[in-house]
Amino acid sequence: MASKQADLLITNARLFCPASQLDGLGWLAVAEGRIAGLGSGQPDKGLKAGRLVDGGGKLLLPGLVDMRVQASDPGAEHLESLEALLRAAAAGGVTSLATLPATLPVIDNSAMIDSISLRASRLVGPRLFCLGALTQGLEGQRMAELGMMAKAGARGFASHLTSVADSQLMRRILTYAAMLERPVIHHCADPALSAEGEMHEGETATRLGLIGIPAAAETIVLERDLALVRLTGATYHAGHVSTAGSVAALRRAKQEGLKVTADTAPPWFLLNEMAVPGFDTAFRLDPPLRSEADRLAVIDGLADGTIDAIASDHRAINPDHKKQPFGMASPGAAGIETLLPLSLALVSGGAVSLERVVQCLTAGPAAILGLETGQLALGKPADMILLDSETGWVIRSADFITPSLSTPFEGQPVQGRVLASWVGGAQIFAMENWQ
Amino acid sequence: MTKTGSTPTAATLSDRHLLGIQGLAVAEITALLERASYFADHPRQSFADILSGRTIVNLFFENSTRTRVSFEIAAKRLGAATLNIAVSGSSVKKGETLIDTATTLNAMHPDILVIRHFASGAPLLLSQHIQAAVINAGDGRHEHPTQALLDALTIQRELGRIAGLKVAICGDVANSRVARSNLWLLGALGADLRFVSPATLTPPGLADMEVPVYHNLEDGISGCDIVMMLRLQTERMEGQETPSQHEYHKLFGLNQQSLNRAAPHALIMHPGPMNRGVEIDSAIADDHEKSLIQRQVEMGVAVRMACLEALAEGLA
C-alpha cells in the first residue's frame, strides 16, 4: 500500500471472498474507511496500524448484504426499534441492509427515506438503504413517486406482501423504474389465490383443515411479470422465491437474457410444509412453507445461480399476533441474527458450495442493489466480518436482541458465529470475550 | 353394537384432551363407543354421580344449537354443572386473544372445556394454555371428533358393524370437519369409504390418501350401505365453488332417484343442520325407514356422555 499508516490491520485471517476469488491466510488493512491493502501471508513489517486485530485463523468475509428486511420503525417501534434492528443486524454479520417499504407511514415518498436514513446515520450499525414502495401507500392502485425516492437514495422499489394485480400498472412501473435504473422487487402471490390461504396447498393442508395456497399463486404472478419484463426491458427481482415452478421460470428467463434476479430466505431452503402439523404459528410464513420438492428446487436454484441472493426476510411480528390459531396468526419471523449460520447449513449439508453461499450473502445482493460493498478488494468500503465457522450453538429466540420475536428455527443447532463486524473499518459488533 | 352382557366401564384415553380422531387408538375409539352404547341403552337411568361436583364450560366461537345442547344435556345427565359462553366472531377480533380467554377461564377452574371455534387448530392452542381437559366440538375445517363418534355409534347400532360397510360421504368435503373426522374414524374401523363431491369442493391431496373420489353422485353411492350427506357450508364459501344451489341440487342433491343406485337397504345420514332441497330432498330426510338423522342426534348425547366421562377419569 501507498501510505504506511493504516487505521486498522487484521492479520492471520482466512480471507474469503468469492467476488475477488480470495481464499487463503492473509491480512487486510483499512484506511479512511476503505480497504487500503490486502494480501496473503504477513503484511510488510513497515506497515503501522492504529488498531491491530489478530484474526486467529478465522474466516474474514465481506460483510453480509441483507436485501430483504422489514423495519418496524417507524410505526411499530415498540416491537423493534431501528436501533435494535441495527444492533441485531450487526450481531448477525450484516453490514448493509435494505428495508422494505411497509413501515407506518409507508416509505412511498422521499421525505420518509430522508427521515429513516438520517436516523440510521446517527446510530452505530450497518449501512441502511431504503426500498421505496411501488405504489402509493402500497395499495396497488397508483404509482408512488419513484423518481423522487430514487434521488433520495432508494436502491429499488418493492411491494409488501401483496402483488400488484393490475398488469398495466405493473408494466408502467417497470418501464418507469428502468428509466431510473432501479430494480423492481416483487412479492409474487396472486391475491385471489392466496388471500384466504393459511399454508401450502396439498395433502397436509387437507389433513389439518387449513386453507391451501397453491404453488401456482406465486408462479402465475412471476410468469406475468417475466412477460412484462420482456415487453419493457426492465430490471426485475423476485423476492423470497419458494416454489419449483418459480425457480424453473427464473432459470428460463435468465437463459433468455432478461434482466432478472431473485432471492430466497432460510425457511424456504431448510424447512417444508411438514413443519406445520402441530399448528405452531412460528411456521406461519408468507410465502408459506412449501413441499419438499419445492425446497430442493430452491436449493438447486441457489447452487446453479438461478437465485442470486439469500436474504433474512426479517420481520418483527407482534407476539400477541402469533399467540393465535394458526390461520389467524400474522405471517413472518425474525431472521437477521440467524441468516448466516442457517445459510451455512447449506454448505455443511453439501448442497451448495461455500463460495456460492457467501456470494449470495454478499456480492450477489450488492450487485442487485447497486452497492459497492460485498467484496474484499482494494478501494472497496471496509465492510467485513470475522467468522468462527466451527463453533456450534443453538438458536434461542430468548437470546435475540429483541427477545420477543418469533423464529421457525427455535432450538435448531447451527454452526458459525460472527466474532466481529466492521462497517467502513469501524467496528459495529464484537462478540463477548472476543479479544 | 353386540351386547356382551357385562357392563362396559368408563373409557380411558391416553391423552388428557379429546382434540381429534387423529391421535386416538382404535381401542380407545372402541371403548368410547361401547360405553356410549351403554348410555344409549339406559336413557332413563341416572348417572349423576359420575361428574358430580364437576364444572363444564361450553365455549362456542361459532353458532351452534344442536352440538351445544347435546353437550349440555350430556353433562347434566352426568351430574356436572354447566356454563355456556357464546363468543361472537366480531368480539374476537376486538383484541382479546384465545389465550387471554383461556387464562381467564383457567382462573375459574373448570374441569372440562368444550370448545367450538372457526379456526382449525384452536382447541389445540387452548389445550396448551389451560389446566382443564379440552374437548374439540368442531374446529374450522379440521376435526369434529364427537360427530364422527356419534356417526359410528349410529351405524354400528343399526347395522351391527362398521368393518366392510360401503360408506359414501357426499357433498362439501372441502369445508367439512365432519368429513375429515369420519375419514379417520370410519377408516380406522375398517369401513370401505369413498367421497362424492364436486371437483371444486374436493380438497387437494385427497387422492393421495387413497380414498376414491367420485364427482357423480349416482356412481359414487352405487351399492353403498350408508349414504352420508354433508351440509353445503355456504358460510365458508366464497361464491365460486358452485354455480348455484339450484345446480348443486340437480347434480349433487340426494333424491329418491339417485338413492335407488345405493344398496336396497341403504341408510341416510346427515350431521345437520340440513339445507333441505339443496343437498337432500325433504322426502328422504323425513323417511324414517331410511333416514338415521334423528337417531344421530340421539346418539350424540350418549357419545358425549362417554367422552366427558373418559376425560373426567383423567382429571386429578
XYZ file of C-alpha atoms in Angstrom:
751
model
C 0.000 0.000 0.000
C 0.998 3.522 -0.680
C 0.741 5.029 2.791
C 2.412 3.080 5.536
C -0.209 4.038 8.097
C -3.472 2.054 8.374
C -6.387 2.740 10.715
C -6.999 -0.972 11.168
C -4.922 -4.003 10.320
C -6.282 -7.529 10.517
C -3.684 -10.250 10.262
C -3.689 -14.004 10.427
C -7.213 -14.340 8.987
C -8.518 -16.602 6.240
C -9.574 -14.038 3.654
C -12.507 -15.465 1.772
C -14.271 -13.559 -0.982
C -15.908 -15.211 -3.985
C -16.163 -11.919 -5.892
C -12.379 -11.437 -5.602
C -11.624 -15.151 -5.787
C -9.832 -14.932 -2.484
C -9.290 -17.892 -0.194
C -6.203 -18.008 1.926
C -4.490 -16.950 5.125
C -3.533 -13.320 4.907
C -4.009 -9.752 6.061
C -6.206 -6.769 5.323
C -5.540 -3.083 6.028
C -8.111 -0.298 6.254
C -7.559 3.402 5.741
C -10.199 6.116 5.565
C -12.994 3.564 5.662
C -11.810 1.633 2.660
C -9.691 -1.418 2.069
C -6.234 0.013 1.606
C -4.331 -3.199 1.247
C -4.649 -6.941 1.451
C -2.538 -9.924 0.723
C -1.538 -13.410 1.692
C 0.886 -14.262 4.444
C 2.073 -11.396 6.645
C 1.983 -7.670 5.808
C 5.092 -5.642 5.223
C 6.828 -5.025 8.543
C 6.809 -1.274 7.912
C 3.007 -1.146 7.931
C 1.769 0.606 11.044
C -1.806 0.418 12.227
C -3.944 2.402 14.646
C -5.590 -0.847 15.650
C -4.242 -4.334 15.190
C -6.501 -7.390 15.149
C -5.290 -10.963 15.191
C -7.757 -12.957 13.105
C -6.781 -16.152 14.856
C -7.009 -18.047 11.571
C -10.756 -17.396 11.353
C -12.669 -16.504 8.206
C -12.680 -12.866 7.141
C -15.635 -12.347 4.802
C -17.187 -9.340 3.153
C -19.987 -8.093 5.414
C -23.402 -9.519 4.614
C -25.814 -7.554 2.460
C -29.351 -8.360 3.584
C -31.627 -7.071 0.860
C -34.941 -8.072 2.399
C -35.637 -6.719 5.876
C -38.834 -5.159 7.105
C -38.051 -2.471 9.655
C -40.813 -1.955 12.232
C -39.702 1.566 12.990
C -41.459 3.887 12.346
C -44.904 2.626 13.174
C -44.271 -0.395 15.344
C -41.067 0.639 17.105
C -42.418 -0.923 20.313
C -41.832 -4.280 18.622
C -38.360 -3.476 17.326
C -36.767 -0.052 17.210
C -34.439 0.932 14.418
C -31.628 0.884 16.951
C -32.455 -2.714 17.961
C -32.754 -3.804 14.343
C -29.345 -2.383 13.506
C -27.773 -3.970 16.581
C -29.310 -7.321 15.685
C -28.077 -6.960 12.108
C -24.547 -6.160 13.271
C -24.552 -9.199 15.554
C -25.693 -11.289 12.606
C -22.818 -10.106 10.438
C -24.978 -7.851 8.285
C -23.154 -4.674 7.288
C -25.677 -3.414 4.731
C -29.397 -3.892 4.830
C -32.287 -2.768 2.708
C -35.563 -2.166 4.424
C -38.847 -2.928 2.716
C -41.351 -0.092 2.494
C -44.107 -1.427 4.773
C -43.379 0.848 7.708
C -46.049 3.147 9.135
C -46.234 5.513 7.384
C -45.233 3.654 4.249
C -41.955 4.522 2.542
C -43.644 5.906 -0.546
C -42.063 9.369 -0.694
C -38.635 10.938 -0.462
C -39.277 12.513 2.957
C -39.668 9.072 4.514
C -36.364 7.975 3.014
C -34.663 11.148 4.251
C -36.063 10.623 7.718
C -35.146 6.959 8.076
C -31.718 7.455 6.508
C -30.976 10.364 8.829
C -31.992 8.420 11.907
C -29.962 5.390 10.811
C -26.914 7.582 10.194
C -26.985 8.658 13.850
C -26.858 5.050 15.043
C -23.918 2.720 15.187
C -24.549 -0.213 12.898
C -24.761 -1.395 9.354
C -25.473 0.797 6.367
C -29.202 1.113 5.875
C -30.818 1.542 2.491
C -34.464 2.032 1.715
C -36.604 0.280 -0.828
C -39.408 2.603 -1.876
C -42.974 1.431 -2.321
C -44.033 0.585 -5.865
C -47.418 2.159 -5.291
C -48.780 4.927 -3.088
C -49.498 3.549 0.348
C -48.623 0.105 -1.024
C -52.224 -0.033 -2.146
C -51.525 -1.285 -5.648
C -53.527 1.496 -7.303
C -51.230 4.403 -8.249
C -47.500 4.596 -8.859
C -45.551 6.134 -5.980
C -43.026 8.954 -6.537
C -40.318 6.613 -7.702
C -38.135 9.331 -9.207
C -38.050 11.460 -6.055
C -37.353 8.378 -3.965
C -34.519 7.344 -6.287
C -32.980 10.804 -5.820
C -33.330 10.405 -2.049
C -31.405 7.148 -2.204
C -33.920 4.357 -2.782
C -31.954 1.358 -4.069
C -35.024 -0.238 -5.593
C -38.776 -0.367 -5.350
C -40.761 -3.084 -3.700
C -44.222 -4.323 -2.891
C -45.348 -5.532 0.502
C -46.928 -8.991 0.846
C -49.397 -8.202 -1.916
C -48.631 -8.326 -5.598
C -49.538 -5.519 -7.950
C -52.527 -7.149 -9.577
C -53.081 -4.593 -12.352
C -50.854 -5.646 -15.256
C -50.977 -2.249 -16.932
C -49.856 -0.548 -13.722
C -47.088 -3.113 -13.289
C -45.957 -2.564 -16.869
C -45.727 1.182 -16.310
C -43.898 0.776 -13.007
C -41.355 -1.486 -14.710
C -40.890 0.982 -17.550
C -40.531 3.938 -15.177
C -38.168 2.141 -12.795
C -35.998 1.105 -15.759
C -35.662 4.771 -16.666
C -34.448 5.369 -13.095
C -32.101 2.366 -13.331
C -33.551 0.753 -10.251
C -34.854 -2.805 -9.868
C -38.493 -3.598 -9.219
C -38.659 -6.072 -6.338
C -41.882 -8.005 -6.280
C -43.598 -10.336 -3.831
C -45.271 -12.801 -6.169
C -48.604 -14.090 -4.938
C -51.808 -13.928 -6.874
C -54.125 -12.117 -4.430
C -57.189 -14.158 -5.326
C -55.368 -17.471 -4.950
C -53.578 -16.588 -1.751
C -55.666 -14.079 0.200
C -57.567 -16.578 2.338
C -54.729 -19.087 2.384
C -53.085 -20.350 5.541
C -50.450 -22.829 4.366
C -49.145 -24.599 1.285
C -51.908 -26.383 -0.563
C -51.804 -30.159 -0.557
C -52.442 -33.245 1.476
C -51.036 -31.758 4.697
C -53.320 -28.732 4.457
C -56.265 -31.022 3.833
C -55.416 -33.120 6.885
C -55.123 -30.048 9.078
C -58.211 -28.378 7.669
C -56.169 -25.311 6.738
C -56.845 -23.365 3.579
C -54.199 -24.003 0.953
C -52.138 -21.570 -1.095
C -51.169 -23.364 -4.288
C -47.638 -23.028 -5.627
C -49.246 -21.603 -8.760
C -50.233 -18.468 -6.804
C -46.550 -17.479 -6.874
C -45.729 -18.713 -10.350
C -48.696 -17.040 -12.057
C -47.574 -13.586 -10.957
C -43.903 -14.310 -11.653
C -44.652 -15.567 -15.182
C -46.766 -12.497 -15.876
C -44.016 -10.249 -14.585
C -41.447 -12.010 -16.752
C -43.645 -11.374 -19.789
C -43.792 -7.698 -18.802
C -40.010 -7.607 -18.332
C -39.698 -8.978 -21.855
C -42.009 -6.201 -23.019
C -40.297 -3.366 -21.145
C -36.669 -4.420 -20.836
C -36.836 -3.522 -17.155
C -34.698 -4.840 -14.303
C -36.740 -7.129 -12.122
C -36.190 -9.023 -8.907
C -38.405 -11.768 -7.487
C -38.476 -11.653 -3.686
C -38.454 -14.711 -1.431
C -38.899 -17.342 -4.082
C -40.432 -20.507 -2.658
C -41.564 -22.839 -5.440
C -40.027 -25.166 -8.008
C -42.152 -23.525 -10.692
C -40.676 -20.124 -9.898
C -37.109 -21.449 -9.981
C -37.754 -23.032 -13.377
C -39.324 -19.838 -14.725
C -36.401 -17.738 -13.483
C -33.905 -20.162 -14.985
C -35.566 -19.871 -18.385
C -35.754 -16.079 -18.110
C -32.054 -15.836 -17.329
C -31.184 -18.116 -20.228
C -33.245 -15.839 -22.413
C -31.177 -12.889 -21.218
C -33.847 -10.991 -19.289
C -32.511 -8.719 -16.537
C -33.968 -10.816 -13.779
C -32.686 -11.726 -10.327
C -34.180 -13.430 -7.280
C -33.672 -14.054 -3.602
C -34.881 -16.585 -1.117
C -34.545 -16.988 2.646
C -33.607 -19.819 5.033
C -37.165 -21.045 5.763
C -37.669 -21.957 2.121
C -34.460 -23.927 1.743
C -34.344 -25.530 5.201
C -37.995 -26.232 6.052
C -41.061 -27.590 4.341
C -44.801 -27.887 4.963
C -44.254 -30.873 7.256
C -43.342 -28.368 9.983
C -46.938 -27.156 10.163
C -48.796 -30.091 11.819
C -48.861 -29.051 15.464
C -50.219 -25.678 14.378
C -47.151 -23.834 15.730
C -47.582 -20.298 14.433
C -43.802 -19.796 14.241
C -44.209 -21.667 10.956
C -46.887 -19.303 9.660
C -44.946 -17.526 6.921
C -45.661 -15.709 3.687
C -44.988 -17.307 1.257
C -45.931 -20.466 3.139
C -43.521 -23.322 3.761
C -43.755 -25.399 0.600
C -43.359 -29.037 -0.360
C -40.091 -30.955 -0.108
C -39.800 -30.890 -3.924
C -40.083 -27.095 -3.844
C -37.441 -26.859 -1.118
C -34.999 -28.966 -3.132
C -35.663 -26.890 -6.245
C -34.872 -23.709 -4.308
C -31.546 -25.245 -3.224
C -30.801 -26.188 -6.842
C -31.571 -22.610 -7.802
C -29.091 -21.331 -5.231
C -26.443 -23.800 -6.327
C -26.673 -23.093 -10.065
C -27.022 -19.312 -9.789
C -30.697 -19.054 -10.733
C -31.254 -17.472 -7.324
C -28.797 -14.649 -6.734
C -29.266 -13.731 -3.106
C -30.140 -15.092 0.307
C -31.960 -12.568 2.472
C -33.239 -12.836 6.018
C -36.824 -11.773 5.305
C -36.611 -10.438 8.851
C -39.912 -9.138 10.161
C -40.894 -8.325 13.726
C -44.308 -9.770 14.436
C -46.244 -8.684 17.487
C -46.009 -11.703 19.828
C -49.732 -11.375 20.528
C -50.357 -11.866 16.838
C -48.512 -15.166 16.987
C -50.486 -16.422 20.005
C -53.446 -17.188 17.780
C -54.907 -20.156 15.991
C -52.640 -20.884 13.018
C -54.714 -19.285 10.289
C -55.374 -16.145 12.340
C -51.715 -15.581 13.235
C -49.675 -12.939 11.413
C -47.168 -14.426 8.984
C -43.480 -13.704 9.333
C -40.456 -14.278 11.530
C -37.254 -12.754 12.792
C -34.215 -13.808 10.805
C -31.461 -11.255 10.707
C -29.424 -12.761 13.571
C -29.690 -16.272 12.160
C -29.207 -15.568 8.446
C -25.546 -16.512 8.292
C -25.456 -19.782 10.282
C -28.662 -21.030 8.630
C -27.210 -20.280 5.211
C -24.015 -22.098 6.163
C -26.151 -25.172 6.840
C -26.379 -25.476 3.056
C -22.598 -25.848 2.963
C -22.283 -28.368 5.778
C -25.103 -30.335 4.166
C -23.055 -30.450 0.969
C -25.864 -28.949 -1.099
C -24.200 -25.668 -2.031
C -20.551 -24.586 -2.013
C -19.240 -22.062 0.489
C -18.375 -19.807 -2.462
C -21.969 -19.756 -3.669
C -23.435 -19.200 -0.224
C -21.092 -16.310 0.544
C -21.699 -14.882 -2.921
C -25.465 -14.994 -2.288
C -25.000 -13.215 1.033
C -22.601 -10.520 -0.194
C -21.740 -9.597 -3.782
C -24.959 -11.125 -5.166
C -27.385 -8.806 -3.359
C -24.906 -5.891 -3.521
C -24.989 -6.072 -7.317
C -28.804 -6.157 -7.360
C -28.985 -3.032 -5.192
C -26.106 -1.313 -6.986
C -23.921 -1.170 -3.879
C -20.144 -1.124 -3.997
C -19.897 -3.302 -0.899
C -19.954 -7.093 -0.710
C -16.387 -7.612 -1.832
C -12.928 -7.696 -0.264
C -10.915 -5.710 -2.789
C -8.635 -2.697 -2.868
C -10.550 0.545 -2.667
C -13.837 -1.051 -1.661
C -15.603 0.008 1.543
C -14.101 -1.832 4.507
C -17.288 -3.728 5.385
C -16.327 -7.147 6.671
C -16.894 -9.740 9.322
C -14.740 -12.192 11.184
C -16.478 -15.556 11.373
C -15.846 -18.572 13.526
C -17.338 -21.158 11.211
C -16.666 -24.095 13.518
C -18.388 -23.237 16.774
C -21.813 -24.755 17.219
C -24.665 -23.086 19.035
C -28.411 -23.428 19.391
C -30.875 -20.828 18.144
C -32.933 -19.474 21.045
C -35.235 -16.550 20.429
C -34.781 -15.615 24.083
C -31.170 -14.758 23.207
C -32.165 -12.444 20.342
C -31.514 -8.725 20.696
C -35.293 -8.359 20.570
C -36.164 -11.495 22.523
C -39.906 -11.471 21.879
C -39.554 -12.175 18.186
C -40.613 -15.489 16.741
C -38.380 -17.795 14.712
C -39.241 -21.033 12.929
C -35.777 -22.267 13.923
C -36.234 -22.288 17.701
C -33.949 -24.931 19.200
C -32.141 -25.570 15.925
C -28.440 -26.379 16.328
C -26.291 -24.390 13.909
C -22.639 -23.697 13.203
C -20.964 -20.372 12.654
C -20.671 -17.393 14.954
C -19.836 -13.837 13.973
C -16.923 -12.685 16.140
C -16.792 -9.105 14.896
C -18.338 -6.859 12.251
C -16.917 -3.676 10.711
C -18.555 -1.041 8.555
C -16.158 1.285 6.782
C -13.450 -0.035 9.066
C -15.380 0.931 12.223
C -16.242 -1.943 14.477
C -20.017 -2.203 14.915
C -20.095 -5.509 16.742
C -17.824 -7.760 18.742
C -18.818 -10.942 20.445
C -18.431 -11.042 24.189
C -14.944 -12.135 25.260
C -13.595 -11.767 21.731
C -10.184 -10.065 22.003
C -73.365 -52.980 18.816
C -73.283 -56.538 20.038
C -74.166 -56.780 23.682
C -71.545 -58.534 25.715
C -73.631 -58.945 28.790
C -71.193 -57.231 31.111
C -71.498 -53.504 31.662
C -68.743 -51.584 29.861
C -66.725 -49.373 32.170
C -65.668 -45.817 31.532
C -63.342 -45.435 28.574
C -59.870 -44.187 29.347
C -57.803 -42.106 26.966
C -54.049 -41.741 26.833
C -54.357 -38.003 26.169
C -55.994 -35.752 28.719
C -57.781 -33.879 25.929
C -60.003 -35.010 23.068
C -58.838 -32.843 20.204
C -59.484 -35.076 17.231
C -59.916 -38.575 15.932
C -56.335 -38.405 14.661
C -54.386 -39.384 17.733
C -56.968 -41.819 19.116
C -56.096 -45.514 19.148
C -58.646 -47.963 17.774
C -59.014 -49.457 21.265
C -59.872 -46.022 22.635
C -62.475 -45.475 19.932
C -63.991 -48.888 20.612
C -64.103 -48.279 24.350
C -65.833 -44.921 23.835
C -68.395 -46.496 21.507
C -69.121 -49.363 23.884
C -69.630 -47.049 26.805
C -71.757 -44.685 24.706
C -73.888 -47.582 23.565
C -74.483 -48.498 27.191
C -75.584 -44.933 27.930
C -77.883 -45.067 24.896
C -79.429 -48.277 26.206
C -80.240 -46.651 29.531
C -81.833 -43.318 28.679
C -83.780 -43.110 31.948
C -81.060 -44.239 34.316
C -79.347 -41.616 36.431
C -75.602 -41.268 36.037
C -75.467 -38.061 38.026
C -72.730 -39.289 40.338
C -70.209 -39.624 37.532
C -69.474 -35.907 37.105
C -70.994 -34.717 40.342
C -69.168 -31.600 41.529
C -67.505 -31.055 38.159
C -67.855 -27.878 36.114
C -68.056 -27.991 32.351
C -67.806 -24.872 30.220
C -69.138 -24.833 26.665
C -67.109 -22.170 24.860
C -68.582 -21.595 21.417
C -66.985 -19.202 18.944
C -69.381 -20.319 16.234
C -73.128 -20.545 16.270
C -74.398 -23.958 17.157
C -77.578 -25.177 18.689
C -77.520 -28.919 18.374
C -73.928 -29.593 19.375
C -74.036 -27.197 22.296
C -77.354 -28.519 23.565
C -76.159 -32.083 23.100
C -73.052 -31.437 25.203
C -75.126 -29.624 27.785
C -77.616 -32.459 28.159
C -74.803 -34.988 28.298
C -73.077 -33.004 31.052
C -76.290 -32.604 33.009
C -77.106 -36.310 32.779
C -73.688 -36.964 34.299
C -74.407 -34.524 37.104
C -71.997 -31.747 36.125
C -72.647 -28.044 36.447
C -72.553 -26.444 33.004
C -71.960 -22.963 31.755
C -72.380 -21.772 28.175
C -70.256 -18.986 26.762
C -71.041 -17.815 23.254
C -68.427 -15.558 21.730
C -69.333 -13.846 18.507
C -66.768 -13.606 15.758
C -66.665 -9.823 15.879
C -65.714 -9.571 19.540
C -62.838 -11.995 18.933
C -61.334 -9.517 16.511
C -61.533 -6.724 19.098
C -58.327 -7.835 20.727
C -58.706 -10.485 23.366
C -56.751 -13.462 22.173
C -57.825 -17.035 22.625
C -55.031 -17.354 25.161
C -56.435 -14.431 27.181
C -59.755 -16.220 27.193
C -58.045 -19.403 28.317
C -56.232 -17.607 31.109
C -59.451 -16.030 32.328
C -61.254 -19.348 32.276
C -58.343 -21.045 33.999
C -58.843 -18.798 36.993
C -62.381 -20.156 37.317
C -61.133 -23.748 37.463
C -63.475 -25.548 35.096
C -62.845 -29.275 34.842
C -63.688 -29.729 31.194
C -63.827 -27.158 28.436
C -65.864 -27.891 25.342
C -64.746 -25.623 22.529
C -66.035 -24.887 19.082
C -64.008 -22.462 17.009
C -63.955 -21.306 13.410
C -60.152 -21.649 13.192
C -58.544 -25.041 12.612
C -56.243 -25.924 15.497
C -57.835 -23.536 18.018
C -58.680 -26.315 20.554
C -55.049 -27.480 20.472
C -53.846 -23.947 21.179
C -56.314 -23.637 24.045
C -55.294 -27.005 25.465
C -51.698 -25.798 25.650
C -52.706 -22.929 27.934
C -55.395 -24.312 30.195
C -55.488 -26.768 33.063
C -58.931 -28.129 32.157
C -59.378 -31.057 29.826
C -60.402 -29.795 26.386
C -62.924 -31.385 24.040
C -62.982 -30.245 20.448
C -66.594 -29.626 19.450
C -65.572 -28.677 15.930
C -62.660 -26.516 14.745
C -62.693 -24.883 11.331
C -62.257 -27.464 8.625
C -60.106 -29.652 10.839
C -61.964 -32.094 13.133
C -65.272 -32.751 14.823
C -64.465 -35.902 16.772
C -67.711 -36.330 18.723
C -69.698 -36.070 15.487
C -67.662 -38.872 13.924
C -68.060 -40.962 17.079
C -71.813 -40.494 17.094
C -71.962 -41.338 13.401
C -70.024 -44.536 14.058
C -72.236 -45.419 17.008
C -75.373 -44.856 14.934
C -74.106 -47.079 12.133
C -72.890 -49.762 14.498
C -76.185 -49.944 16.362
C -78.207 -50.049 13.141
C -76.133 -52.471 11.120
C -74.175 -54.286 13.827
C -70.791 -53.493 12.363
C -68.683 -50.906 10.555
C -65.885 -53.003 9.067
C -66.521 -53.772 5.440
C -69.512 -51.450 5.054
C -69.543 -49.303 1.948
C -69.892 -45.708 3.118
C -70.203 -42.708 0.803
C -69.527 -39.256 2.291
C -71.125 -36.801 -0.097
C -71.107 -33.089 -0.712
C -68.977 -30.210 0.528
C -65.958 -32.250 1.601
C -63.506 -29.352 1.265
C -65.108 -27.308 4.014
C -66.142 -30.208 6.216
C -64.539 -31.172 9.509
C -67.180 -33.918 9.761
C -65.859 -35.497 6.563
C -62.297 -35.421 7.865
C -63.084 -36.872 11.306
C -65.179 -39.577 9.675
C -62.382 -40.337 7.241
C -60.052 -41.029 10.172
C -62.612 -42.823 12.324
C -64.583 -44.945 9.861
C -61.331 -45.662 8.055
C -59.723 -46.885 11.289
C -62.704 -49.147 11.947
C -62.405 -50.740 8.521
C -65.219 -49.137 6.541
C -64.917 -49.059 2.760
C -65.026 -45.274 2.285
C -65.498 -43.057 -0.695
C -66.137 -39.362 -1.169
C -68.580 -37.828 -3.603
C -68.142 -34.127 -4.207
C -67.945 -31.515 -6.945
C -64.344 -31.050 -8.055
C -64.369 -27.530 -6.603
C -65.369 -28.847 -3.183
C -62.849 -31.683 -3.148
C -59.823 -30.765 -1.040
C -56.443 -31.072 -2.769
C -54.442 -34.117 -1.793
C -57.462 -36.282 -1.046
C -56.479 -38.555 -3.900
C -53.055 -39.030 -2.279
C -54.811 -40.528 0.735
C -56.010 -43.397 -1.423
C -59.672 -42.692 -0.845
C -61.782 -42.953 -4.010
C -63.366 -39.664 -5.026
C -66.403 -39.510 -7.295
C -67.778 -36.450 -8.975
C -71.058 -38.129 -9.879
C -73.469 -38.789 -7.041
C -75.206 -41.812 -8.530
C -71.935 -43.540 -9.404
C -70.453 -42.631 -6.036
C -73.242 -44.053 -3.914
C -73.752 -47.076 -6.122
C -74.130 -50.143 -3.902
C -73.366 -48.222 -0.706
C -74.757 -49.278 2.674
C -74.515 -45.786 4.129
C -75.004 -42.504 2.302
C -73.788 -39.627 4.469
C -74.779 -36.253 3.100
C -72.821 -33.176 4.200
C -74.198 -29.713 4.624
C -73.265 -27.260 1.903
C -71.242 -24.837 4.064
C -72.377 -21.657 2.397
C -70.921 -19.570 5.244
C -67.425 -20.876 4.448
C -67.806 -20.422 0.717
C -66.819 -17.509 -1.435
C -69.490 -17.879 -4.079
C -67.274 -19.531 -6.650
C -67.462 -23.202 -5.766
C -70.777 -23.997 -7.433
C -72.791 -22.018 -9.952
C -75.953 -22.072 -7.849
C -77.727 -24.036 -5.156
C -80.164 -24.982 -7.901
C -77.444 -26.671 -9.946
C -75.897 -28.199 -6.834
C -79.246 -29.764 -6.035
C -79.603 -31.105 -9.552
C -76.119 -32.602 -9.675
C -75.284 -33.487 -6.074
C -78.555 -33.397 -4.136
C -79.829 -36.720 -2.854
C -83.290 -37.584 -4.139
C -85.264 -40.793 -4.497
C -83.967 -41.438 -7.978
C -80.294 -41.168 -7.072
C -80.869 -43.109 -3.879
C -82.095 -46.038 -5.967
C -78.481 -46.600 -7.008
C -77.400 -47.277 -3.417
C -77.841 -50.708 -1.842
C -81.528 -51.561 -1.341
C -81.139 -51.401 2.442
C -79.075 -48.203 2.328
C -79.428 -45.770 5.216
C -79.125 -41.997 5.021
C -77.171 -39.814 7.426
C -76.637 -36.068 7.761
C -74.753 -34.206 10.522
C -77.262 -31.344 10.387
C -78.425 -28.732 10.136
C -79.792 -29.665 6.731
C -80.285 -27.430 3.748
C -83.493 -29.084 2.635
C -83.891 -29.025 -1.099
C -80.160 -28.394 -1.590
C -78.083 -31.406 -0.602
C -81.042 -33.546 0.372
C -84.721 -33.805 -0.545
C -87.096 -33.357 2.371
C -88.950 -36.534 1.496
C -85.796 -38.588 2.025
C -84.658 -36.740 5.123
C -88.021 -37.390 6.729
C -88.322 -41.031 5.627
C -87.998 -42.824 8.955
C -87.397 -46.128 7.234
C -84.214 -44.885 5.638
C -83.119 -41.754 7.461
C -80.904 -42.071 10.557
C -80.799 -38.335 11.063
C -82.885 -38.262 14.241
C -81.007 -41.298 15.548
C -77.726 -39.447 15.059
C -78.950 -36.639 17.292
C -79.999 -39.161 19.923
C -76.627 -40.928 19.802
C -74.908 -37.552 20.116
C -75.859 -37.264 23.759
C -74.687 -40.804 24.554
C -71.357 -40.304 22.792
C -70.722 -37.003 24.538
C -71.517 -38.600 27.892
C -68.900 -41.256 27.171
C -66.355 -38.622 26.122
C -66.962 -36.352 29.116
C -66.745 -39.317 31.449
C -63.498 -40.515 29.844
C -61.887 -37.108 30.252
C -63.122 -36.845 33.833
C -61.339 -40.145 34.510
C -58.105 -38.362 33.634
C -58.765 -35.380 35.915
C -56.928 -35.031 39.169
